[in-house]
Amino acid sequence: MDANSTSAILFPGQGVGDASSRQLVAELRPDLLDLAARLVGEDPFERMSEGTAYAQPAVYCASIAGYERLGRPSADYFAGHSLGEVGALAAAGAIDDADGLQIVVARGRVMEEAAREGAPGGMLAVGSDHDRAEELAAEHELTLANENSPQQFVLSGPLARIEEAEAAAKGSGVRAKKLAVAGAFHTEAMSPGVEAFRAELDEIDFQAPRAPVVSSTTAEFFDEDARDALAASLISPIRWTAVLGRLSELGVRRYVDVGPGKVLAGLVRRTLDGAETETVTSRESALA
């Protein structure tokens, strides 16, 4: 891999990693692990499969630890998928790591509360082209909430409609899988949490990042004050394919997925021909 290539560092969202990710955090960022336990009320890794209020702080801590494992490298651009936007802003110096964790704890909490307050909701991953994903969303009155790659989309909305869409997709030969989340994330169902989250963001100091950070909902650079964009992301679809397209247009050829896991590296390979990818695991294998 050419270390001199124009590069982007990527931070994943919820749904990656598991409790084993805790080990890296304990080794490299025990301060974040302690702070997470204080802010959440207990170790989030022990309950990360039980809800977004635990999963989001755990994933954030694991991502920052992964970035630490890589040596906190500089890059030409940073980007994060949904929750990962906060990690990307921290790595780029727009906020400090502890403030990023405070943001993520608040984010997970308000999203879980909004999911509890409303009708049961869910999300459905669909392996199809964009037209078929749009058809399924329209047919079942769902939101096309995530555009992860040209072949992977996520629908979001009321749980009953999610289940109907899953059956319809499988019945027509389309791969579909209900995600292990308890809410219709990235839809208007999260609106009850936006104001409370924005108030939490007002307590955080933001500054200009060292390198541009690309929003996963607009595929544009965050402003120096990212508060409004972060709050709006709760109810806005994720346009990850557009993010990768924007980075490619900017000349990025090398994409570093800090983890946990290597989901974003896989999405890069499925979206961009000829792109170079790197993960924590691949870096350590190369150095072994």
XYZ file of C-alpha atoms in Angstrom:
288
model
C 0.000 0.000 0.000
C 1.342 3.414 -0.962
C 1.606 5.460 2.247
C 1.936 8.619 0.126
C -1.484 8.209 -1.498
C -4.203 10.711 -0.641
C -5.900 9.112 2.345
C -9.104 9.093 4.370
C -9.592 7.612 7.842
C -13.002 6.026 8.418
C -14.944 5.441 11.642
C -17.794 2.887 11.716
C -21.250 3.180 13.207
C -23.326 0.975 15.460
C -23.535 -2.707 14.626
C -19.805 -3.440 14.500
C -17.669 -5.116 17.135
C -18.683 -6.995 20.245
C -17.665 -7.254 23.887
C -14.221 -8.553 22.865
C -13.450 -5.033 21.565
C -13.116 -4.012 25.210
C -9.625 -5.507 25.480
C -8.083 -2.997 23.085
C -9.746 -0.103 24.909
C -8.540 -1.382 28.293
C -5.010 -1.663 26.904
C -4.738 1.633 25.043
C -7.450 3.956 26.395
C -8.356 2.916 29.944
C -9.274 6.549 30.594
C -12.121 6.271 28.088
C -13.246 2.975 29.578
C -13.429 4.542 33.037
C -15.210 7.629 31.730
C -17.710 5.513 29.789
C -18.572 3.544 32.923
C -19.155 6.786 34.830
C -21.260 8.417 32.118
C -23.334 5.326 31.303
C -23.531 4.100 34.892
C -21.780 0.806 34.151
C -19.354 -0.766 31.682
C -21.135 -0.417 28.304
C -19.236 -3.356 26.799
C -20.944 -5.774 29.180
C -24.367 -4.814 27.796
C -23.649 -3.576 24.275
C -25.989 -6.160 22.737
C -28.887 -4.886 24.877
C -29.437 -1.474 23.347
C -28.064 1.570 21.606
C -27.422 3.370 24.922
C -24.687 0.796 25.569
C -23.632 -0.086 22.023
C -22.813 3.453 20.887
C -20.380 4.333 23.726
C -18.725 0.937 23.365
C -18.234 1.291 19.595
C -16.918 4.848 19.990
C -14.356 3.769 22.591
C -13.266 0.825 20.449
C -12.877 3.062 17.384
C -10.746 5.594 19.228
C -8.633 2.718 20.598
C -8.255 1.384 17.047
C -7.121 4.801 15.895
C -4.663 4.808 18.804
C -3.369 1.367 17.761
C -2.634 2.758 14.309
C -0.563 5.541 15.924
C -3.175 8.302 15.546
C -2.092 8.908 11.934
C -2.830 12.100 10.072
C -4.914 11.970 6.907
C -6.140 14.230 4.138
C -9.772 13.587 5.089
C -11.844 11.955 7.825
C -15.337 10.457 7.661
C -17.627 8.445 9.903
C -20.687 6.328 9.261
C -23.578 7.642 11.410
C -22.277 7.366 14.996
C -18.766 7.276 13.505
C -19.027 10.965 12.622
C -18.240 11.767 16.264
C -15.100 9.630 16.227
C -14.023 11.238 12.954
C -14.472 14.733 14.427
C -12.459 13.733 17.505
C -9.644 12.233 15.444
C -9.544 15.374 13.291
C -9.205 17.552 16.398
C -12.597 19.288 16.216
C -13.441 17.952 19.696
C -11.393 16.086 22.271
C -11.861 12.357 22.816
C -13.586 12.738 26.193
C -16.082 15.254 24.806
C -16.720 12.887 21.919
C -17.624 10.169 24.384
C -19.955 12.541 26.210
C -21.687 13.288 22.884
C -22.034 9.605 22.042
C -23.456 8.688 25.448
C -26.090 11.410 25.045
C -26.779 10.315 21.462
C -27.335 6.696 22.405
C -29.527 7.649 25.342
C -31.851 10.008 23.435
C -32.192 7.566 20.534
C -33.129 4.745 22.884
C -35.621 6.971 24.697
C -37.184 8.085 21.399
C -37.487 4.452 20.309
C -39.202 3.549 23.578
C -41.644 6.447 23.399
C -42.901 5.744 19.903
C -44.423 2.764 18.158
C -42.114 -0.263 17.834
C -39.640 0.325 15.044
C -36.829 -1.491 13.294
C -34.410 -1.594 10.386
C -33.962 -4.013 7.507
C -30.752 -4.585 5.529
C -31.446 -5.314 1.864
C -29.014 -6.708 -0.692
C -30.272 -5.282 -3.973
C -29.777 -2.444 -6.387
C -30.991 1.065 -5.547
C -34.195 0.841 -7.597
C -35.387 -2.327 -5.866
C -34.554 -0.902 -2.428
C -36.562 2.223 -3.265
C -39.471 0.097 -4.469
C -39.527 -1.899 -1.239
C -39.401 1.300 0.813
C -42.270 2.859 -1.155
C -44.389 -0.295 -1.188
C -44.188 -0.665 2.589
C -44.096 3.039 3.548
C -40.579 2.846 4.939
C -37.606 5.199 4.793
C -34.502 4.352 2.789
C -32.326 5.152 5.789
C -28.866 3.914 4.770
C -27.211 3.751 1.365
C -24.157 1.717 2.326
C -22.961 0.568 -1.101
C -24.446 0.171 -4.580
C -25.639 -3.285 -3.463
C -26.553 -2.716 0.200
C -29.313 -0.553 1.645
C -31.152 -0.302 4.942
C -34.858 0.420 5.313
C -36.226 1.905 8.525
C -39.692 2.360 9.980
C -42.502 0.732 11.971
C -41.667 -2.834 12.984
C -44.763 -4.374 11.377
C -43.875 -2.818 8.017
C -40.261 -3.925 8.383
C -41.439 -7.498 8.806
C -43.729 -7.192 5.787
C -40.879 -5.795 3.685
C -38.563 -8.591 4.818
C -41.074 -11.228 3.702
C -41.681 -9.451 0.394
C -37.976 -9.089 -0.305
C -37.208 -12.728 0.413
C -40.251 -13.781 -1.592
C -38.850 -11.987 -4.633
C -35.353 -13.455 -4.223
C -33.790 -10.387 -2.562
C -31.484 -10.918 0.421
C -32.920 -9.219 3.508
C -32.085 -9.313 7.199
C -33.695 -7.503 10.117
C -31.076 -5.632 12.142
C -30.673 -6.030 15.885
C -31.857 -2.524 16.747
C -34.931 -1.445 18.676
C -35.863 1.686 16.778
C -36.494 3.268 13.386
C -33.182 5.094 13.349
C -32.448 7.874 10.840
C -36.150 8.650 10.403
C -38.584 11.162 11.861
C -39.274 8.612 14.603
C -36.133 9.951 16.279
C -37.474 13.539 16.307
C -38.295 13.480 20.043
C -34.591 13.138 20.774
C -33.266 15.922 18.551
C -33.868 18.866 20.884
C -32.399 17.095 23.918
C -29.371 16.004 21.909
C -28.844 19.527 20.574
C -28.869 20.819 24.160
C -26.148 18.305 25.075
C -24.096 19.436 22.083
C -24.293 23.032 23.315
C -22.158 21.976 26.287
C -19.277 20.884 24.031
C -16.501 23.079 22.640
C -15.916 22.674 18.911
C -13.022 24.026 16.882
C -11.817 23.830 13.299
C -10.617 20.290 12.442
C -7.050 19.690 11.304
C -8.390 18.126 8.108
C -11.848 18.168 6.502
C -14.458 15.796 7.949
C -17.180 14.568 5.586
C -20.746 14.298 6.909
C -22.372 10.910 6.328
C -25.784 12.501 5.728
C -24.820 15.233 3.242
C -21.452 14.058 1.835
C -20.278 17.641 2.440
C -17.645 18.916 4.870
C -18.768 19.689 8.396
C -18.690 23.363 9.344
C -16.433 24.365 12.228
C -19.535 24.297 14.437
C -20.902 20.810 13.759
C -23.703 20.923 16.340
C -26.651 21.432 13.992
C -25.445 18.781 11.557
C -24.870 16.219 14.300
C -28.335 16.831 15.746
C -29.980 16.624 12.312
C -28.237 13.316 11.618
C -30.597 11.553 14.046
C -33.449 11.963 11.553
C -31.470 12.060 8.291
C -30.613 9.119 6.005
C -26.997 7.953 5.801
C -25.529 8.421 2.313
C -22.344 6.396 2.648
C -22.093 5.615 -1.059
C -22.144 9.361 -1.739
C -19.490 9.914 0.945
C -17.147 7.443 -0.739
C -17.915 8.979 -4.120
C -17.048 12.419 -2.774
C -13.776 11.190 -1.288
C -12.889 9.484 -4.554
C -13.589 12.719 -6.453
C -11.234 14.482 -4.027
C -8.480 12.095 -5.070
C -8.538 9.688 -2.135
C -7.086 6.292 -3.019
C -6.195 4.927 0.426
C -8.929 4.244 3.002
C -8.126 3.299 6.587
C -10.893 1.621 8.633
C -10.082 2.040 12.337
C -12.660 -0.555 13.383
C -13.832 -2.321 15.364
C -14.095 -4.873 12.592
C -13.586 -4.098 8.930
C -17.095 -3.373 7.654
C -16.206 0.006 6.152
C -13.172 -1.414 4.350
C -15.513 -3.945 2.751
C -17.944 -1.237 1.676
C -15.071 0.693 0.107
C -14.010 -2.333 -1.928
C -17.589 -2.949 -3.083
C -18.069 0.691 -4.076
C -14.788 1.981 -5.492
C -12.731 0.145 -8.097
C -9.016 0.110 -7.380
C -9.234 1.642 -3.911
C -6.652 0.599 -1.327
C -7.947 -0.362 2.110
C -6.278 -0.865 5.455
C -7.574 -2.011 8.841
C -6.026 -2.413 12.278
C -5.765 -6.152 11.636
C -4.104 -5.772 8.233
C -1.616 -3.222 9.622
C -0.642 -5.553 12.463
C -0.312 -8.504 10.054
C 1.978 -6.460 7.816
C 4.189 -5.555 10.777
C 4.327 -9.102 12.181
